[in-house]
mmCIF file of C-alpha atoms in Angstrom:
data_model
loop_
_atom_site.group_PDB
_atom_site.id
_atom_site.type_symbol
_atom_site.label_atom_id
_atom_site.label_comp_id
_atom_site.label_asym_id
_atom_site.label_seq_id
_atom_site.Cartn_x
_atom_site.Cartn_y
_atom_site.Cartn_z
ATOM 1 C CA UNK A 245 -59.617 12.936 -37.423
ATOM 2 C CA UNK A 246 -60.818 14.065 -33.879
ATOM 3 C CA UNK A 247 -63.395 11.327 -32.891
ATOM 4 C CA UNK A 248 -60.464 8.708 -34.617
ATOM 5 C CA UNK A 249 -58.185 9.959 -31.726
ATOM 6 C CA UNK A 250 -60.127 10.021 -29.195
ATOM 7 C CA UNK A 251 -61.462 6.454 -30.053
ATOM 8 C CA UNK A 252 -58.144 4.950 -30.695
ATOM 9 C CA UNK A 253 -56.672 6.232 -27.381
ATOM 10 C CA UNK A 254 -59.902 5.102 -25.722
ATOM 11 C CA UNK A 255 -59.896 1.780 -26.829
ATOM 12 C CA UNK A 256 -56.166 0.654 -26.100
ATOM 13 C CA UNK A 257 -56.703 2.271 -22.542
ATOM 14 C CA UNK A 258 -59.415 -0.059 -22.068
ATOM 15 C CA UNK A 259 -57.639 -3.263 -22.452
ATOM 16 C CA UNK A 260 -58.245 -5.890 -20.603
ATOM 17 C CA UNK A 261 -56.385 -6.176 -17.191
ATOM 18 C CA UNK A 262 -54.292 -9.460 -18.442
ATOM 19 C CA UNK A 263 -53.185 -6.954 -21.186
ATOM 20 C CA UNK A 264 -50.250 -4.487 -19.754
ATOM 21 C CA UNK A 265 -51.768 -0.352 -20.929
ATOM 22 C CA UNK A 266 -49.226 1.159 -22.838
ATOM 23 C CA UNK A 267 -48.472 4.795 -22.500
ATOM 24 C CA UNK A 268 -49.538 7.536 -23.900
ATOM 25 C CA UNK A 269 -47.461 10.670 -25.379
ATOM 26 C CA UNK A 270 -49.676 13.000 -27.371
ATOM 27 C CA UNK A 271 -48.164 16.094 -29.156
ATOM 28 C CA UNK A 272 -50.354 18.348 -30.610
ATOM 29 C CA UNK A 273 -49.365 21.129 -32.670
ATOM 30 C CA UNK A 274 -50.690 24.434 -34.187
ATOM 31 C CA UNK A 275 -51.313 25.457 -37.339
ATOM 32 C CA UNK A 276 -49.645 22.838 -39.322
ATOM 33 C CA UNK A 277 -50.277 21.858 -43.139
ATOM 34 C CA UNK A 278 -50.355 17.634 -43.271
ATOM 35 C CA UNK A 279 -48.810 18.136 -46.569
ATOM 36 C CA UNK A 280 -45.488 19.039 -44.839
ATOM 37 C CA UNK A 281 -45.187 15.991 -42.736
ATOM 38 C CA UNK A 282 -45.757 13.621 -46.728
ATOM 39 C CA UNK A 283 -42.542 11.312 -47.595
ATOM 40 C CA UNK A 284 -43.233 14.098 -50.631
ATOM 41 C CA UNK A 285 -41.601 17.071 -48.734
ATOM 42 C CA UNK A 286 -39.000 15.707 -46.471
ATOM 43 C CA UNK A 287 -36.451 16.947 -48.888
ATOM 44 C CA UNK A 288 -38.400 20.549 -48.219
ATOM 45 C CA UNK A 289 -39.264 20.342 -44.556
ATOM 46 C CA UNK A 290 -36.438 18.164 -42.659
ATOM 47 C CA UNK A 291 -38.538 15.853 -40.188
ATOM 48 C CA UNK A 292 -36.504 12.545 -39.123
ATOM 49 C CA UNK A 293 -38.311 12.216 -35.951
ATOM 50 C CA UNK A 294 -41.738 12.305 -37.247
ATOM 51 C CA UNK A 295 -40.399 10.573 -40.191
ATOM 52 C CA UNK A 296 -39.203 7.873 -37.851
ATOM 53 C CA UNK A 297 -42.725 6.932 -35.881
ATOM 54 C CA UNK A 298 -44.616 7.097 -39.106
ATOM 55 C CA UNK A 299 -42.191 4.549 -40.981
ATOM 56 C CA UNK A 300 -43.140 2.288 -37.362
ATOM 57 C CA UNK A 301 -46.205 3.068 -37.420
ATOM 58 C CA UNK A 302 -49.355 4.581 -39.114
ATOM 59 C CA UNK A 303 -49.147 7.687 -41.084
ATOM 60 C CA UNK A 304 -53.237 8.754 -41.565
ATOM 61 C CA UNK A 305 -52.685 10.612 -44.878
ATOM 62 C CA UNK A 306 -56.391 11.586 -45.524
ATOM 63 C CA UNK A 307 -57.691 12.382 -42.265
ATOM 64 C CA UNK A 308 -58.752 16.042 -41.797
ATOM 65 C CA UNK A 309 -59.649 18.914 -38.918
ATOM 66 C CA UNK A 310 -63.015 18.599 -38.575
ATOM 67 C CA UNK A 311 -63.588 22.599 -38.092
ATOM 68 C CA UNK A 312 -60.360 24.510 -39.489
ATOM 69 C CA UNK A 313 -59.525 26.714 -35.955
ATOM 70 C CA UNK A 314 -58.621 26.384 -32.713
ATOM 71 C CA UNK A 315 -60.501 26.186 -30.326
ATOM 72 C CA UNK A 316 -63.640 24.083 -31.614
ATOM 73 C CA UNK A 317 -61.145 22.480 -33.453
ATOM 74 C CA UNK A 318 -59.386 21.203 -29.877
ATOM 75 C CA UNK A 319 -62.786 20.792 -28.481
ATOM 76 C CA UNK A 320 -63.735 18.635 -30.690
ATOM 77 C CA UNK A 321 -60.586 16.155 -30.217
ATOM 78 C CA UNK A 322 -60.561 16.385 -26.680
ATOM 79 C CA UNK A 323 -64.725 15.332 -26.403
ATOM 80 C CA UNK A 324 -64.606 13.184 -29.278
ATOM 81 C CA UNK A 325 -67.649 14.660 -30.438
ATOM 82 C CA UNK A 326 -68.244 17.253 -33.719
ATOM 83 C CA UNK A 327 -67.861 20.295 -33.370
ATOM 84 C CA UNK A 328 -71.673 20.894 -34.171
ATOM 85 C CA UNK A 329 -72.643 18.098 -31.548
ATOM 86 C CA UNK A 330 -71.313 20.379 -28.682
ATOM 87 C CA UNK A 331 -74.173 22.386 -27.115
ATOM 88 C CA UNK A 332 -73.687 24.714 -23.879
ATOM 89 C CA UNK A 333 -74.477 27.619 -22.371
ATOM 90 C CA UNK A 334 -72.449 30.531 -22.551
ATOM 91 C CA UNK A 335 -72.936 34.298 -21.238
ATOM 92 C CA UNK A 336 -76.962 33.255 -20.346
ATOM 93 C CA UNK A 337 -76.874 31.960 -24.184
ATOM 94 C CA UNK A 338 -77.961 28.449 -25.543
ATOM 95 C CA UNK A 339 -74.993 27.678 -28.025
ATOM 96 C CA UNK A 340 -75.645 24.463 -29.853
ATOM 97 C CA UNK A 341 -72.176 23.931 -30.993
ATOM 98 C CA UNK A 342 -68.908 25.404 -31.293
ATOM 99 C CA UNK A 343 -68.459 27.124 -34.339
ATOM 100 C CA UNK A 344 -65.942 29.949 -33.565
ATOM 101 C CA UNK A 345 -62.851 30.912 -31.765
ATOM 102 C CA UNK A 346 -64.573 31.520 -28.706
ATOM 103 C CA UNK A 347 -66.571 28.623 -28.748
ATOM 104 C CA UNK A 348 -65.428 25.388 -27.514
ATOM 105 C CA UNK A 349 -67.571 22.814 -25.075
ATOM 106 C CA UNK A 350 -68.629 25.235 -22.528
ATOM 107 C CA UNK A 351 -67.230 26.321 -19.451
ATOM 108 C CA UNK A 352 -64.312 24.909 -17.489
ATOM 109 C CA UNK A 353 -66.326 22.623 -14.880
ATOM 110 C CA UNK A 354 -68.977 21.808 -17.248
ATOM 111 C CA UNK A 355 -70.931 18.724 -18.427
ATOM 112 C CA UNK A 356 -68.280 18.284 -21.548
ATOM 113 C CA UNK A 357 -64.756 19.348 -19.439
ATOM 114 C CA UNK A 358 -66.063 16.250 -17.216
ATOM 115 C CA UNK A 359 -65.785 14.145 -20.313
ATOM 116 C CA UNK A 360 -62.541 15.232 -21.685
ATOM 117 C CA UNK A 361 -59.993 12.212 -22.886
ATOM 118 C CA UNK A 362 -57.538 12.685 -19.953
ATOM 119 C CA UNK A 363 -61.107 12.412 -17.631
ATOM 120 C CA UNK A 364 -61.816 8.864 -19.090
ATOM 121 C CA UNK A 365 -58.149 7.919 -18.854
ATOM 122 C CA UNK A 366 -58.167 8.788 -15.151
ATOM 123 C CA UNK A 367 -61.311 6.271 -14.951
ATOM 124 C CA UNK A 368 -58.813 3.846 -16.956
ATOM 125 C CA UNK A 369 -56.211 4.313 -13.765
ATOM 126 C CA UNK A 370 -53.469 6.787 -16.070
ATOM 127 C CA UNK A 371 -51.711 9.316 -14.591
ATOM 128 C CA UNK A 372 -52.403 12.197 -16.837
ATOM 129 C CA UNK A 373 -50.022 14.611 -17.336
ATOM 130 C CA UNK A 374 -51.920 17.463 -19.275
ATOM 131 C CA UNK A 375 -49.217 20.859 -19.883
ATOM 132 C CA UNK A 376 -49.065 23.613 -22.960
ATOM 133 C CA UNK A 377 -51.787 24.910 -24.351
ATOM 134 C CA UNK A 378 -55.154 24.118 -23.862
ATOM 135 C CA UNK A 379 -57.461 26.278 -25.728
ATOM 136 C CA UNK A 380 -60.368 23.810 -25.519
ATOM 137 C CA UNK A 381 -62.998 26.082 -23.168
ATOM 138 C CA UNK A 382 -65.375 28.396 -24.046
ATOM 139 C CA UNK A 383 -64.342 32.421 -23.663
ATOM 140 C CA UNK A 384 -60.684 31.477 -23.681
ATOM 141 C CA UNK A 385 -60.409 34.163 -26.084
ATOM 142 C CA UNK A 386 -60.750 37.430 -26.493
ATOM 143 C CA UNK A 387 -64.329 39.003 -26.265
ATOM 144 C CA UNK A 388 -63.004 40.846 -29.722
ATOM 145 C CA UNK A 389 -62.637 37.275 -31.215
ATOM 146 C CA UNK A 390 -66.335 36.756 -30.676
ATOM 147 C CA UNK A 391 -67.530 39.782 -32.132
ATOM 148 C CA UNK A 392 -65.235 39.212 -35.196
ATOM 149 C CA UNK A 393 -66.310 35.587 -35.758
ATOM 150 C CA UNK A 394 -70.272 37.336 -36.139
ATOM 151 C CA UNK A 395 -68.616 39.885 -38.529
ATOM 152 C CA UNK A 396 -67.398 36.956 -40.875
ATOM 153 C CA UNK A 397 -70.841 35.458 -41.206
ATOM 154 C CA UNK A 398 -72.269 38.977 -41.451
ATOM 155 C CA UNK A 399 -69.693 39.711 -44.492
ATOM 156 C CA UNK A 400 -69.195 43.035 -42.753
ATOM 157 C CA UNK A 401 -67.740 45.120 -43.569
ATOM 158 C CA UNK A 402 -69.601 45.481 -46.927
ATOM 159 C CA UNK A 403 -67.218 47.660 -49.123
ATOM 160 C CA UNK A 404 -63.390 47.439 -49.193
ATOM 161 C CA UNK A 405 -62.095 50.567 -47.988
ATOM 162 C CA UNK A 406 -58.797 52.360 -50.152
ATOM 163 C CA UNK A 407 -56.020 50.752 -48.165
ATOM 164 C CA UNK A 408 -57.312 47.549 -48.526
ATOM 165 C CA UNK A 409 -59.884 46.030 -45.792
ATOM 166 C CA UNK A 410 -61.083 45.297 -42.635
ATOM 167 C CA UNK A 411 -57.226 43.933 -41.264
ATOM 168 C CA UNK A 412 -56.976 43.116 -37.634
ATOM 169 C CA UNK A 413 -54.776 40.075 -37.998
ATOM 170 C CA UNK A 414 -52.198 41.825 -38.858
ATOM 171 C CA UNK A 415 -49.761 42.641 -42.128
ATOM 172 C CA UNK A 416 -49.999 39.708 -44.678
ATOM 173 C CA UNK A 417 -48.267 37.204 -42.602
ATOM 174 C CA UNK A 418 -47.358 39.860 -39.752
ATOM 175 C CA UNK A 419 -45.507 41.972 -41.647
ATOM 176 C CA UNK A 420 -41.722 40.839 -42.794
ATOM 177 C CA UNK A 421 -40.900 37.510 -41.589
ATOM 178 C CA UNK A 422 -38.448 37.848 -38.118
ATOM 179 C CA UNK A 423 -35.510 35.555 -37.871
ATOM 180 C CA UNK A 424 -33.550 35.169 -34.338
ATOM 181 C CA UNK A 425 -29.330 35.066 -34.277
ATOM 182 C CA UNK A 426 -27.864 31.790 -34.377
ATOM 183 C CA UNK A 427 -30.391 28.850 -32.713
ATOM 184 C CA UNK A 428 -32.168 31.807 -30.344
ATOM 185 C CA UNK A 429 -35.398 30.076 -30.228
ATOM 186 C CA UNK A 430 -38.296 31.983 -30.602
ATOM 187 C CA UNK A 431 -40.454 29.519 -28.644
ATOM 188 C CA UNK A 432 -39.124 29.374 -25.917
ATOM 189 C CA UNK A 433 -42.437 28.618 -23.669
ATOM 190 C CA UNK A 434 -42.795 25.499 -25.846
ATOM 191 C CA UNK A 435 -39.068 24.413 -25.114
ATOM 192 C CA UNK A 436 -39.703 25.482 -21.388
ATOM 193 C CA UNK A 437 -42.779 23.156 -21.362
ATOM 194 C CA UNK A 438 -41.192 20.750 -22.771
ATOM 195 C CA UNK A 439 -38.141 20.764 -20.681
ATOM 196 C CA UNK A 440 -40.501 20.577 -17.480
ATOM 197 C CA UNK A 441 -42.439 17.208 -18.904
ATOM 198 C CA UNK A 442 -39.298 15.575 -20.016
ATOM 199 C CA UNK A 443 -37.493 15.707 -16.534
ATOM 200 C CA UNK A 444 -40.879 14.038 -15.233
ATOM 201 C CA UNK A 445 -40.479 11.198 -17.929
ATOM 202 C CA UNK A 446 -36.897 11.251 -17.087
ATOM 203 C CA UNK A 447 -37.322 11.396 -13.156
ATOM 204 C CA UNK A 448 -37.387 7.848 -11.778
ATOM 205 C CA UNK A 449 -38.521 8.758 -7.885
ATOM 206 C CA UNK A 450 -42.007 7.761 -7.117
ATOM 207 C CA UNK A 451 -43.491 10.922 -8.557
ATOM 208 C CA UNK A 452 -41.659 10.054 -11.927
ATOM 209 C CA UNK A 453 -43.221 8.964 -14.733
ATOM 210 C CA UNK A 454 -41.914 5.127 -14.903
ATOM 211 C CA UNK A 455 -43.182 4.739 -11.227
ATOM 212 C CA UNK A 456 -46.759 6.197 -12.488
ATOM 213 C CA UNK A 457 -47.626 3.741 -15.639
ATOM 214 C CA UNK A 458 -49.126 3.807 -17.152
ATOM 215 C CA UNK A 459 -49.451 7.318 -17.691
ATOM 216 C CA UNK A 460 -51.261 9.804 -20.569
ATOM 217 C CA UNK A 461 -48.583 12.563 -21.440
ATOM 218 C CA UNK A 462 -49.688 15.691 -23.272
ATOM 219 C CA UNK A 463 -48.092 18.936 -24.507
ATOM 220 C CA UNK A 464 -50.044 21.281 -26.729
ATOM 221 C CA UNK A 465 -47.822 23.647 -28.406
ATOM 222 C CA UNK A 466 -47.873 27.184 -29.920
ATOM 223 C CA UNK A 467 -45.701 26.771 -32.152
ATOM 224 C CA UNK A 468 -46.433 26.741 -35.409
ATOM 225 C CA UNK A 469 -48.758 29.556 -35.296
ATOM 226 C CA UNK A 470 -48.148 32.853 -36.615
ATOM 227 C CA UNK A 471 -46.811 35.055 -36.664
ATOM 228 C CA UNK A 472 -43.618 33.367 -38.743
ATOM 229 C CA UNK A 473 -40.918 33.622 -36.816
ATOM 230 C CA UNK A 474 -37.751 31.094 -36.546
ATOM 231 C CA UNK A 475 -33.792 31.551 -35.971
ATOM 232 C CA UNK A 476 -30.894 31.168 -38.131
ATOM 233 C CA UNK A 477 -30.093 27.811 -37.278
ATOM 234 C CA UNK A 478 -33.513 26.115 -38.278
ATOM 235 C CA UNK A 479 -33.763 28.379 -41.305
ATOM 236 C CA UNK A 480 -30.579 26.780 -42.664
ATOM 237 C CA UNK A 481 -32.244 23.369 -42.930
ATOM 238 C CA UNK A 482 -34.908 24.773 -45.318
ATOM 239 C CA UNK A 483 -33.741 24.491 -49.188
ATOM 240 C CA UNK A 484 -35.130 27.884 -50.074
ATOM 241 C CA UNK A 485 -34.819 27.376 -53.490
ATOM 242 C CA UNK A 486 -36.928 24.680 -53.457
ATOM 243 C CA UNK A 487 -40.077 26.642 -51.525
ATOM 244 C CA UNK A 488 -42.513 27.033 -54.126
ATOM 245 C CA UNK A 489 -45.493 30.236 -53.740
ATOM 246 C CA UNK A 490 -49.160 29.744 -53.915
ATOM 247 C CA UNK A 491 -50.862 30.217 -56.932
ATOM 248 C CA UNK A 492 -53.301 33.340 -55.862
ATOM 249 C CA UNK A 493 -55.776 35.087 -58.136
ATOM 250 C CA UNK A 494 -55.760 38.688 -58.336
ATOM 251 C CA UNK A 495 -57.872 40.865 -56.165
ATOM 252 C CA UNK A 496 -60.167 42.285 -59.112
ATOM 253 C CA UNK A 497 -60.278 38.753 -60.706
ATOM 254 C CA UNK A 498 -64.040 37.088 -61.139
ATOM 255 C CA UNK A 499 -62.100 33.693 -60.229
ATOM 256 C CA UNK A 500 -61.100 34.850 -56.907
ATOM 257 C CA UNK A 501 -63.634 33.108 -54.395
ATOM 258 C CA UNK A 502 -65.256 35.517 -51.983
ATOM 259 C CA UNK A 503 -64.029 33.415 -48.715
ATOM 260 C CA UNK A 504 -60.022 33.617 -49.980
ATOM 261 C CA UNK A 505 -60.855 37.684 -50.628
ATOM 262 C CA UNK A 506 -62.373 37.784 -47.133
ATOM 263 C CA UNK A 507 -59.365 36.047 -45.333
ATOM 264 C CA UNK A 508 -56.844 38.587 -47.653
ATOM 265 C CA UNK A 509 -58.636 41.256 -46.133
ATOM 266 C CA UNK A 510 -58.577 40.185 -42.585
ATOM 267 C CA UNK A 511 -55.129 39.466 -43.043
ATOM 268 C CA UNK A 512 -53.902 42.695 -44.324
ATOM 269 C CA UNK A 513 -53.109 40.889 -47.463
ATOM 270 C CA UNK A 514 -54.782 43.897 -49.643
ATOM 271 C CA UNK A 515 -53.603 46.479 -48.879
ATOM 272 C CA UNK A 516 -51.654 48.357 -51.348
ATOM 273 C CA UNK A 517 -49.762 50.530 -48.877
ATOM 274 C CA UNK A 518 -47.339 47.457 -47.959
ATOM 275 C CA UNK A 519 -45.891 45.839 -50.874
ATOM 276 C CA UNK A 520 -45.839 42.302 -48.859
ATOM 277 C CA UNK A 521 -48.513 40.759 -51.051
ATOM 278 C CA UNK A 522 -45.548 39.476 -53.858
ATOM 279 C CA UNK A 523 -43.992 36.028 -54.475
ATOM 280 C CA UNK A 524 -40.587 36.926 -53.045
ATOM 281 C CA UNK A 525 -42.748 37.642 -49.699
ATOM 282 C CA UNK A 526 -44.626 34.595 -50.059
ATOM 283 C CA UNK A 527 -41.630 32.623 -50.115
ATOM 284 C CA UNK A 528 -40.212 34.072 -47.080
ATOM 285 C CA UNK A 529 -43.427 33.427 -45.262
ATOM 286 C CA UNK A 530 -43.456 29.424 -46.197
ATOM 287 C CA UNK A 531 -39.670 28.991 -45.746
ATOM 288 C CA UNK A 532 -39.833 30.126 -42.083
ATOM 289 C CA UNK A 533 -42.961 28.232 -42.017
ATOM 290 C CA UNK A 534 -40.485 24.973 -42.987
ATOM 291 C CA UNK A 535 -38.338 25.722 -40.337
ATOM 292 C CA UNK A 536 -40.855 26.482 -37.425
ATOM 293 C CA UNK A 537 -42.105 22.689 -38.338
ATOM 294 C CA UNK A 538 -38.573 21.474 -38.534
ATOM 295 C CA UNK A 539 -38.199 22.729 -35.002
ATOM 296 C CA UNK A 540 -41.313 21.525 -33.836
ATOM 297 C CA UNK A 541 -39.635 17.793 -35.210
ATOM 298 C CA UNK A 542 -36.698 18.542 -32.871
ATOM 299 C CA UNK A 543 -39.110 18.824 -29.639
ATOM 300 C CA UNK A 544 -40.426 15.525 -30.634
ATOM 301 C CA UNK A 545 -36.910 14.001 -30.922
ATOM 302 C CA UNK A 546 -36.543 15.244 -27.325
ATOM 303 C CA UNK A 547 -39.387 13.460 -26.138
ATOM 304 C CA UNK A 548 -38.526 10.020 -28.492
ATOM 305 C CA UNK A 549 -35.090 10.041 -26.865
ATOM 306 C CA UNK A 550 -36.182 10.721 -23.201
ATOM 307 C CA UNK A 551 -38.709 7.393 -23.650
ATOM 308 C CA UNK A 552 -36.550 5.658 -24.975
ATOM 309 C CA UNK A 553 -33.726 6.525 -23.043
ATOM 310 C CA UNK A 554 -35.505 5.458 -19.577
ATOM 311 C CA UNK A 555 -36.462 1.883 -21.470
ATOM 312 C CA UNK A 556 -40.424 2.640 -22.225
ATOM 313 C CA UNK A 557 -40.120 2.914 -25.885
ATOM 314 C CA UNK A 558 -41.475 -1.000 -26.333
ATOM 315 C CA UNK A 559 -44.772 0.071 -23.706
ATOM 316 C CA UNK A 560 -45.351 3.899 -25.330
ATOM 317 C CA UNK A 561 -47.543 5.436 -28.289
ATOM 318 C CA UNK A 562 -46.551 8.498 -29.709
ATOM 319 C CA UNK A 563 -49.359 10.700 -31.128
ATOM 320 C CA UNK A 564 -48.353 13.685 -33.258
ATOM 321 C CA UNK A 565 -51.121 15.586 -34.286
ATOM 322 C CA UNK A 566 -52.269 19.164 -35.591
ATOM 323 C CA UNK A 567 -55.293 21.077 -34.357
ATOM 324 C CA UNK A 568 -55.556 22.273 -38.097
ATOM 325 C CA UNK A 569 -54.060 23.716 -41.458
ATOM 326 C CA UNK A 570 -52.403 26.861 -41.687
ATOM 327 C CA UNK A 571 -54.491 29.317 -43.647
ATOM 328 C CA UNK A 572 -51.697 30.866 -45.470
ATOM 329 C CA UNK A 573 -50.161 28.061 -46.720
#
């Protein structure tokens, strides 16, 4: 999926100079399972405004992450390059590719942040407007991240300790599932971004965005990652009854594969002290899930409507886009 971005955003800012550039609005969200955005699940997960670009344009139904976190995994679409074909140095060390969450092309300053999509599209003459999260340097996270991405490949711990593992990502999902009062966003730095980019799309000075086309718009969001957490309002649209739980092997059972018994234990998902590991808990987790991707559709509809509402609708490309899958889904 990542070098298909990167070369399709690439190639129409190259055109020709008889050929008027369109714009470019990338939104790129976190943690977000393709299957929710499928003409299969709108009935599940309410998304008209995604629903609306794909039936105008192309829906890629069997593209894929090419490295299922963060950070490489934003690394890798910014660079256009694999996540394996990303060697730097980092803390005196030779890395030869990004591989974990503290991994992603190297330093800010270096030979890959040179090289980044919004870099070539300054070449191109775009104003770029770059805002949310990043997430695409090396070290942006925690030194504790590091030493927990060796302890995966290390399968350490060994043995499964009595309340159930080697959990510091929390309790199965983050413990109960929060919901806000009435539509009390819980995201509010996403809708504070977002309110910030759309009064420069909306601003028609010179600094504006319709006096700087054509121009490369991006927000990276935090939403949808976990923990689950959505408000009243956006859990209404969800048809609970209708959320369905993941089949899930028992913790004793030979079938269970030793990756999925791994990530329950990281994720607090074993232990026997919480009582969260049940269907009815499941379900709770995927239906705010729903609605945290239902309101992600609504920031989209804010940027659709401020495009088209200043006339650039016929000159703009929308790109919605995940960095991955969510891991609990």
């Amino acid at each position: 999926m990542h070098r298909a971005i990167a070369a399709a955003v690439l190639s129409v800012a190259s055109a020709s100079a008889q050929v008027e550039k369109p714009n470019l609005v990338w939104l790129h969200v976190e943690s977000t399972d393709g299957r929710t955005w499928q003409r299969e699940m709108h009935d599940v997960v309410p998304i008209p405004n995604i629903q609306s670009l794909q039936e105008r344009g192309t829906n890629f139904r069997n593209h894929y992450a090419d490295v299922p976190i963060c950070c490489p995994s934003r690394a890798s679409v910014w660079t256009g390059r694999r996540p394996h074909n990303l060697p730097h140095r980092m803390n005196g060390l030779q890395v030869n590719g990004a591989w974990n969450n503290y991994e992603g092309f190297g330093l800010e300053g270096s030979a890959f942040d040179r090289e980044k999509i919004s870099d070539r599209l300054a070449r191109e003459n775009y104003t770029t407007y770059i805002s949310g999260k990043t997430d695409w340097v090396s070290g942006d996270h925690s030194l504790t991240t590091m030493l927990d991405s060796f302890g995966i490949y290390a399968r350490w711990p060994y043995n499964i300790p009595k309340e159930g593992g080697f959990h510091i990502w929390g309790d199965c999902g983050d413990g109960p599932v929060r919901v806000n009062k009435g539509n009390q966003s819980a995201h509010m730095n996403d809708w504070t971004t977002l309110d910030q980019a759309v009064a420069w799309v909306r601003d028609t000075s010179r600094d504006g965005a319709v006096a700087k086309q054509p121009f490369f718009l991006y927000q990276g969001m935090n939403i949808v990652h976990p923990p689950y957490v959505t408000d009243e309002g956006h859990l209404a649209r969800i048809p609970r009854e209708k959320v369905t739980a993941p089949a899930w092997p028992a913790f004793d059972d030979p079938k269970i594969h030793p990756c999925d018994l791994q990530a329950s234990m990281k994720k607090g998902c074993a232990r026997h002290d919480l009582s969260l590991n049940t269907t009815d808990h499941k379900v709770s987790v995927r239906t705010v899930y729903y609605a945290m991707i239902a309101e992600f559709d609504d920031m989209v509809g804010e940027y659709m409507r401020a495009v088209d509402d200043m006339g650039l609708t016929d000159r703009t490309i929308f790109i919605v886009s995940s960095d991955h899958g969510d891991m609990q889904m």
